[in-house]
mmCIF file of C-alpha atoms in Angstrom:
data_model
loop_
_atom_site.group_PDB
_atom_site.id
_atom_site.type_symbol
_atom_site.label_atom_id
_atom_site.label_comp_id
_atom_site.label_asym_id
_atom_site.label_seq_id
_atom_site.Cartn_x
_atom_site.Cartn_y
_atom_site.Cartn_z
ATOM 1 C CA MET A 1 98.888 20.914 28.610
ATOM 2 C CA SER A 2 98.685 24.263 27.054
ATOM 3 C CA ASN A 3 95.911 26.728 27.624
ATOM 4 C CA ARG A 4 94.858 26.427 24.106
ATOM 5 C CA ALA A 5 94.439 23.900 21.551
ATOM 6 C CA ASN A 6 93.651 23.756 18.238
ATOM 7 C CA LEU A 7 91.736 20.746 16.210
ATOM 8 C CA LEU A 8 91.192 20.612 12.359
ATOM 9 C CA PHE A 9 87.807 18.748 11.280
ATOM 10 C CA ILE A 10 88.213 17.294 7.770
ATOM 11 C CA GLY A 11 86.320 15.460 5.592
ATOM 12 C CA LEU A 12 84.084 15.547 2.266
ATOM 13 C CA PRO A 13 80.789 16.907 1.743
ATOM 14 C CA GLY A 14 78.120 15.171 3.924
ATOM 15 C CA SER A 15 80.801 13.391 5.923
ATOM 16 C CA GLY A 16 78.822 14.594 9.334
ATOM 17 C CA LYS A 17 81.244 17.200 10.546
ATOM 18 C CA THR A 18 78.735 19.959 11.226
ATOM 19 C CA THR A 19 76.241 17.406 12.728
ATOM 20 C CA PHE A 20 78.623 16.427 15.229
ATOM 21 C CA LEU A 21 79.553 19.879 16.091
ATOM 22 C CA ALA A 22 75.766 20.538 16.743
ATOM 23 C CA ALA A 23 75.556 17.355 18.948
ATOM 24 C CA LEU A 24 78.785 18.681 20.825
ATOM 25 C CA TRP A 25 77.123 22.196 21.251
ATOM 26 C CA HIS A 26 74.055 20.648 22.911
ATOM 27 C CA VAL A 27 75.929 18.295 25.192
ATOM 28 C CA LEU A 28 78.306 20.880 26.514
ATOM 29 C CA SER A 29 75.655 23.605 26.886
ATOM 30 C CA ASP A 30 73.218 21.237 28.518
ATOM 31 C CA ARG A 31 75.697 20.269 31.078
ATOM 32 C CA SER A 32 73.524 17.360 32.529
ATOM 33 C CA SER A 33 75.605 14.638 30.928
ATOM 34 C CA ALA A 34 78.704 12.591 32.293
ATOM 35 C CA THR A 35 81.381 13.898 30.106
ATOM 36 C CA THR A 36 84.997 13.786 29.910
ATOM 37 C CA LEU A 37 85.476 17.264 29.125
ATOM 38 C CA LYS A 38 82.979 19.962 30.192
ATOM 39 C CA LEU A 39 82.168 23.709 29.243
ATOM 40 C CA THR A 40 83.781 26.201 31.662
ATOM 41 C CA LYS A 41 81.831 29.571 30.742
ATOM 42 C CA LEU A 42 80.156 30.859 27.310
ATOM 43 C CA SER A 43 81.745 33.980 25.412
ATOM 44 C CA GLY A 44 81.491 35.490 22.061
ATOM 45 C CA ASP A 45 78.604 35.048 19.514
ATOM 46 C CA ARG A 46 77.000 31.702 19.519
ATOM 47 C CA THR A 47 74.346 32.301 16.962
ATOM 48 C CA TYR A 48 75.718 30.048 14.302
ATOM 49 C CA LEU A 49 76.447 26.834 17.066
ATOM 50 C CA ASN A 50 72.822 27.814 18.141
ATOM 51 C CA GLN A 51 71.190 27.609 14.903
ATOM 52 C CA ILE A 52 72.928 24.308 14.190
ATOM 53 C CA THR A 53 71.922 22.786 17.144
ATOM 54 C CA LYS A 54 68.437 23.802 17.116
ATOM 55 C CA GLN A 55 67.946 22.091 13.825
ATOM 56 C CA TRP A 56 69.868 19.151 15.650
ATOM 57 C CA ARG A 57 67.707 19.062 18.297
ATOM 58 C CA GLU A 58 64.933 19.091 15.940
ATOM 59 C CA CYS A 59 65.724 16.179 13.729
ATOM 60 C CA SER A 60 66.266 18.244 10.975
ATOM 61 C CA GLN A 61 68.959 18.056 8.433
ATOM 62 C CA VAL A 62 71.924 20.092 9.686
ATOM 63 C CA PRO A 63 73.090 22.383 6.674
ATOM 64 C CA ARG A 64 76.265 21.611 5.253
ATOM 65 C CA THR A 65 78.857 24.416 5.733
ATOM 66 C CA ASN A 66 79.639 25.576 2.317
ATOM 67 C CA LEU A 67 82.820 27.984 1.534
ATOM 68 C CA GLN A 68 80.832 31.464 2.425
ATOM 69 C CA THR A 69 79.390 30.058 5.706
ATOM 70 C CA GLU A 70 82.914 28.852 7.240
ATOM 71 C CA GLN A 71 83.112 29.381 11.123
ATOM 72 C CA ILE A 72 85.762 29.167 13.636
ATOM 73 C CA VAL A 73 84.185 27.873 16.850
ATOM 74 C CA VAL A 74 86.038 28.562 20.218
ATOM 75 C CA LEU A 75 85.023 26.570 23.565
ATOM 76 C CA HIS A 76 86.249 27.127 26.876
ATOM 77 C CA LEU A 77 86.492 23.560 28.241
ATOM 78 C CA GLU A 78 88.274 21.925 31.289
ATOM 79 C CA GLY A 79 88.776 18.192 32.139
ATOM 80 C CA VAL A 80 90.633 16.197 34.941
ATOM 81 C CA GLY A 81 94.170 15.940 33.615
ATOM 82 C CA PHE A 82 93.357 19.005 31.333
ATOM 83 C CA GLY A 83 92.962 21.510 33.414
ATOM 84 C CA ALA A 84 91.324 24.532 31.854
ATOM 85 C CA PHE A 85 91.839 25.315 27.974
ATOM 86 C CA ASP A 86 90.324 27.341 25.076
ATOM 87 C CA LEU A 87 89.538 24.961 22.156
ATOM 88 C CA SER A 88 89.455 26.259 18.326
ATOM 89 C CA ILE A 89 87.896 24.243 15.905
ATOM 90 C CA PRO A 90 87.424 26.041 12.352
ATOM 91 C CA ASP A 91 84.039 24.443 10.949
ATOM 92 C CA LEU A 92 85.346 24.352 7.046
ATOM 93 C CA ALA A 93 83.518 23.316 4.166
ATOM 94 C CA GLY A 94 83.611 19.981 2.571
ATOM 95 C CA GLU A 95 83.721 21.567 -0.885
ATOM 96 C CA ALA A 96 87.193 23.197 0.140
ATOM 97 C CA PHE A 97 88.902 19.422 0.917
ATOM 98 C CA LYS A 98 87.183 18.559 -2.334
ATOM 99 C CA GLN A 99 88.855 20.786 -3.979
ATOM 100 C CA GLN A 100 92.245 20.258 -2.357
ATOM 101 C CA LEU A 101 91.792 17.089 -4.450
ATOM 102 C CA THR A 102 90.534 18.471 -8.006
ATOM 103 C CA ASP A 103 93.108 21.391 -7.963
ATOM 104 C CA ARG A 104 95.825 20.469 -5.743
ATOM 105 C CA ARG A 105 96.053 23.508 -3.592
ATOM 106 C CA MET A 106 94.277 24.932 -0.598
ATOM 107 C CA SER A 107 93.869 28.606 0.438
ATOM 108 C CA ARG A 108 96.319 30.452 2.724
ATOM 109 C CA HIS A 109 93.648 30.661 5.528
ATOM 110 C CA HIS A 110 93.392 26.787 5.546
ATOM 111 C CA ASP A 111 96.976 26.097 5.493
ATOM 112 C CA THR A 112 97.092 28.428 8.613
ATOM 113 C CA PHE A 113 94.709 25.991 9.867
ATOM 114 C CA VAL A 114 96.909 22.897 9.136
ATOM 115 C CA LYS A 115 99.867 24.093 10.583
ATOM 116 C CA GLU A 116 98.454 25.329 13.574
ATOM 117 C CA ALA A 117 96.416 21.861 14.152
ATOM 118 C CA THR A 118 97.305 20.194 17.473
ATOM 119 C CA GLY A 119 95.430 17.234 16.244
ATOM 120 C CA VAL A 120 92.853 16.039 13.434
ATOM 121 C CA MET A 121 89.606 14.731 13.066
ATOM 122 C CA LEU A 122 88.926 12.770 10.132
ATOM 123 C CA PHE A 123 85.337 12.739 9.498
ATOM 124 C CA LEU A 124 83.895 9.661 7.020
ATOM 125 C CA HIS A 125 80.260 8.592 6.301
ATOM 126 C CA PRO A 126 79.816 4.794 5.989
ATOM 127 C CA ASP A 127 77.072 5.378 3.075
ATOM 128 C CA VAL A 128 76.252 1.839 3.136
ATOM 129 C CA GLN A 129 73.238 2.159 1.142
ATOM 130 C CA LYS A 130 75.197 3.297 -1.971
ATOM 131 C CA GLY A 131 77.239 0.333 -1.615
ATOM 132 C CA THR A 132 80.446 -1.555 -0.078
ATOM 133 C CA GLN A 133 83.847 -2.095 -1.116
ATOM 134 C CA LEU A 134 82.483 -5.212 -3.034
ATOM 135 C CA THR A 135 80.150 -3.079 -5.123
ATOM 136 C CA VAL A 136 83.124 -0.587 -5.661
ATOM 137 C CA ALA A 137 85.218 -3.181 -6.772
ATOM 138 C CA ARG A 138 82.698 -4.503 -9.117
ATOM 139 C CA GLN A 139 82.383 -1.444 -10.855
ATOM 140 C CA LEU A 140 85.978 -1.156 -11.254
ATOM 141 C CA GLU A 141 86.456 -4.300 -12.724
ATOM 142 C CA ALA A 142 83.339 -3.521 -15.262
ATOM 143 C CA THR A 143 85.746 -0.461 -16.536
ATOM 144 C CA LEU A 144 89.246 -2.417 -16.603
ATOM 145 C CA PRO A 145 90.061 -3.175 -20.192
ATOM 146 C CA GLY A 146 90.351 -7.241 -20.528
ATOM 147 C CA SER A 147 87.348 -7.672 -17.878
ATOM 148 C CA GLN A 148 84.400 -10.028 -19.321
ATOM 149 C CA THR A 149 81.936 -6.978 -18.204
ATOM 150 C CA ALA A 150 84.226 -4.553 -20.086
ATOM 151 C CA GLU A 151 84.011 -6.709 -23.128
ATOM 152 C CA ALA A 152 80.368 -7.012 -23.044
ATOM 153 C CA THR A 153 79.576 -3.535 -23.177
ATOM 154 C CA SER A 154 82.436 -2.249 -24.794
ATOM 155 C CA ALA A 155 80.502 -1.967 -28.380
ATOM 156 C CA ASN A 156 78.082 0.782 -26.805
ATOM 157 C CA ALA A 157 80.595 2.231 -23.905
ATOM 158 C CA VAL A 158 81.019 6.112 -24.148
ATOM 159 C CA PRO A 159 85.012 6.615 -23.489
ATOM 160 C CA ASN A 160 84.997 8.519 -19.979
ATOM 161 C CA THR A 161 87.396 11.351 -19.265
ATOM 162 C CA TRP A 162 89.192 10.349 -15.880
ATOM 163 C CA SER A 163 88.955 13.345 -13.117
ATOM 164 C CA ALA A 164 89.388 13.414 -9.408
ATOM 165 C CA ASP A 165 85.992 12.824 -8.751
ATOM 166 C CA MET A 166 86.521 8.960 -9.919
ATOM 167 C CA LEU A 167 88.690 8.482 -7.087
ATOM 168 C CA PRO A 168 87.527 5.990 -4.517
ATOM 169 C CA HIS A 169 86.314 7.535 -1.331
ATOM 170 C CA GLN A 170 89.367 5.953 0.815
ATOM 171 C CA ALA A 171 91.928 7.356 -1.595
ATOM 172 C CA LYS A 172 90.359 10.616 -1.246
ATOM 173 C CA LEU A 173 90.805 10.266 2.333
ATOM 174 C CA VAL A 174 94.166 9.123 2.239
ATOM 175 C CA GLU A 175 95.497 12.029 0.145
ATOM 176 C CA LEU A 176 93.663 14.539 2.470
ATOM 177 C CA LEU A 177 95.939 13.251 5.289
ATOM 178 C CA GLN A 178 99.137 13.250 2.857
ATOM 179 C CA PHE A 179 98.263 16.963 2.489
ATOM 180 C CA ILE A 180 98.338 17.671 6.137
ATOM 181 C CA LEU A 181 101.217 15.602 6.990
ATOM 182 C CA GLU A 182 103.147 17.661 4.094
ATOM 183 C CA ARG A 183 102.133 20.877 5.861
ATOM 184 C CA THR A 184 103.173 20.272 9.494
ATOM 185 C CA GLN A 185 106.331 19.829 11.304
ATOM 186 C CA ARG A 186 105.266 17.552 14.390
ATOM 187 C CA LYS A 187 103.859 14.370 14.743
ATOM 188 C CA LEU A 188 100.013 14.339 14.808
ATOM 189 C CA ARG A 189 96.973 12.598 16.418
ATOM 190 C CA VAL A 190 94.576 11.759 14.141
ATOM 191 C CA ALA A 191 91.040 10.497 15.389
ATOM 192 C CA VAL A 192 88.890 8.672 12.592
ATOM 193 C CA VAL A 193 85.487 8.974 13.109
ATOM 194 C CA VAL A 194 82.986 6.843 11.456
ATOM 195 C CA SER A 195 79.562 9.091 11.240
ATOM 196 C CA ALA A 196 76.082 7.527 11.207
ATOM 197 C CA TRP A 197 77.395 4.688 13.340
ATOM 198 C CA ASP A 198 73.865 3.596 13.665
ATOM 199 C CA LEU A 199 74.036 2.519 10.009
ATOM 200 C CA VAL A 200 76.785 -0.186 10.468
ATOM 201 C CA GLU A 201 76.533 -1.265 14.357
ATOM 202 C CA SER A 202 74.094 -4.003 12.815
ATOM 203 C CA LEU A 203 77.410 -5.339 11.132
ATOM 204 C CA GLY A 204 78.649 -6.760 14.853
ATOM 205 C CA THR A 205 82.131 -5.334 14.440
ATOM 206 C CA SER A 206 84.185 -2.481 16.309
ATOM 207 C CA PRO A 207 84.946 0.675 14.164
ATOM 208 C CA HIS A 208 88.246 -0.401 13.378
ATOM 209 C CA GLY A 209 86.899 -3.521 12.138
ATOM 210 C CA VAL A 210 84.466 -1.454 9.786
ATOM 211 C CA ILE A 211 87.492 0.506 8.707
ATOM 212 C CA ALA A 212 89.620 -2.743 8.047
ATOM 213 C CA ARG A 213 86.578 -4.508 5.914
ATOM 214 C CA GLU A 214 85.328 -1.466 3.892
ATOM 215 C CA LEU A 215 88.725 1.146 3.820
ATOM 216 C CA PRO A 216 91.512 -1.362 3.905
ATOM 217 C CA LEU A 217 93.896 1.219 1.926
ATOM 218 C CA LEU A 218 93.128 3.717 4.684
ATOM 219 C CA GLN A 219 93.537 1.473 7.304
ATOM 220 C CA GLN A 220 97.081 0.367 5.649
ATOM 221 C CA PHE A 221 98.114 3.983 5.443
ATOM 222 C CA LEU A 222 97.182 4.863 9.059
ATOM 223 C CA GLU A 223 99.379 1.906 10.419
ATOM 224 C CA ALA A 224 102.255 2.294 7.904
ATOM 225 C CA ASN A 225 102.745 5.864 8.697
ATOM 226 C CA ASP A 226 102.723 5.396 12.761
ATOM 227 C CA ASP A 227 105.991 7.163 12.906
ATOM 228 C CA LEU A 228 104.331 10.829 11.774
ATOM 229 C CA LEU A 229 100.657 10.288 13.264
ATOM 230 C CA ASP A 230 98.970 8.497 15.857
ATOM 231 C CA HIS A 231 95.291 7.328 15.154
ATOM 232 C CA ALA A 232 92.679 5.825 17.180
ATOM 233 C CA ILE A 233 88.846 5.363 15.434
ATOM 234 C CA PHE A 234 85.595 5.933 16.539
ATOM 235 C CA GLY A 235 82.293 5.269 15.614
ATOM 236 C CA VAL A 236 79.717 7.888 16.272
ATOM 237 C CA SER A 237 75.964 8.202 15.998
ATOM 238 C CA ALA A 238 75.114 12.009 16.347
ATOM 239 C CA GLN A 239 71.741 11.902 15.120
ATOM 240 C CA GLY A 240 70.577 8.752 16.441
ATOM 241 C CA GLY A 241 68.908 7.412 13.166
ATOM 242 C CA ASP A 242 68.043 8.185 9.897
ATOM 243 C CA ILE A 243 66.190 11.467 9.615
ATOM 244 C CA THR A 244 64.971 10.982 6.208
ATOM 245 C CA ILE A 245 62.825 8.216 7.140
ATOM 246 C CA ALA A 246 59.658 9.598 9.090
ATOM 247 C CA GLU A 247 59.169 6.666 11.461
ATOM 248 C CA GLU A 248 62.871 6.700 13.045
ATOM 249 C CA LYS A 249 62.720 10.604 12.871
ATOM 250 C CA GLN A 250 59.453 10.687 15.042
ATOM 251 C CA THR A 251 61.189 7.822 17.340
ATOM 252 C CA LEU A 252 63.627 9.959 17.753
ATOM 253 C CA LEU A 253 61.617 13.238 18.633
ATOM 254 C CA GLU A 254 59.416 11.336 21.081
ATOM 255 C CA LEU A 255 62.654 10.626 22.926
ATOM 256 C CA ASP A 256 62.298 12.324 26.589
ATOM 257 C CA ASP A 257 65.846 13.480 26.471
ATOM 258 C CA ALA A 258 67.574 14.299 23.046
ATOM 259 C CA LEU A 259 71.118 13.042 24.670
ATOM 260 C CA LYS A 260 69.702 9.531 24.374
ATOM 261 C CA ARG A 261 70.016 9.760 20.568
ATOM 262 C CA ILE A 262 73.894 10.160 20.643
ATOM 263 C CA LYS A 263 76.235 6.997 20.642
ATOM 264 C CA VAL A 264 80.108 6.525 20.512
ATOM 265 C CA ARG A 265 81.934 3.764 20.357
ATOM 266 C CA GLN A 266 85.696 2.885 20.626
ATOM 267 C CA ASP A 267 87.166 -0.785 20.425
ATOM 268 C CA GLN A 268 84.570 -2.308 22.612
ATOM 269 C CA GLU A 269 83.149 0.437 24.866
ATOM 270 C CA THR A 270 80.010 2.091 24.062
ATOM 271 C CA SER A 271 79.050 5.390 25.785
ATOM 272 C CA GLN A 272 76.986 8.597 25.007
ATOM 273 C CA ASP A 273 80.445 11.011 25.843
ATOM 274 C CA ILE A 274 80.567 12.554 22.701
ATOM 275 C CA THR A 275 83.706 14.593 23.967
ATOM 276 C CA LYS A 276 85.767 11.333 23.903
ATOM 277 C CA PRO A 277 87.301 11.735 20.486
ATOM 278 C CA ILE A 278 88.410 15.104 21.343
ATOM 279 C CA ALA A 279 89.822 14.182 24.632
ATOM 280 C CA TRP A 280 91.897 11.577 22.817
ATOM 281 C CA LEU A 281 93.090 13.931 20.293
ATOM 282 C CA LEU A 282 94.437 16.137 23.245
ATOM 283 C CA GLY A 283 96.342 13.524 24.898
ATOM 284 C CA GLY A 284 93.725 11.567 27.031
ATOM 285 C CA GLY A 285 93.272 7.834 26.531
#
């Protein structure tokens, strides 16, 4: 393969992009874990990576990237079958992707990242505590003319002005992918990452099963456009648990090795190799 690869991390605010990057840097710099890809050397200013990784180790909330703090991370990696190469990953703000949906445009430098991307990692947060597809369906039903719920509440209802924020989550994700496909001239690999996998693994299904159950529109888009993209679905728990719950946070802090917090699921296989989605994007697996 070439000695340089450009990956694009995309997702809405809070989808887990920066947390993944923090855990990835911890694993690569620690070098004690068996991973598909390994760090070959350190170079450049690592202040940003060290900052977000420190917060990750402390089980603190890794700050979201905003439009003023966007970074381009370059990692020097190697792996069996890959050789040595430089991996460039822009850590872009989720707000930038949200603006694409609302304003129907992207900045020139974001457009450059899209055109140069050799692979795309699409992050989504399951957010199971805020509702499933069933609750979303009921909310939509309540707003549709003619529904019993709508008729019962129409007397006191205040008309809503539609905005892009009202789009279902999966429709937003499909829109983001369509933006990218329109701006690239080659077939892409897309790794879909279900962040905070620990929140949904109790459902007893695979990452593919979660997407099929909760985000069927996204699944249909991925499968219907197999002439434009190849895709794989991963479940990744980078934090290891819900750090907003004091008991869970303390349990994570008491682990003798922070690497044990990481869990990566693909199909029926579970490991702690957080480089697996990246390796797949680069042609492995």
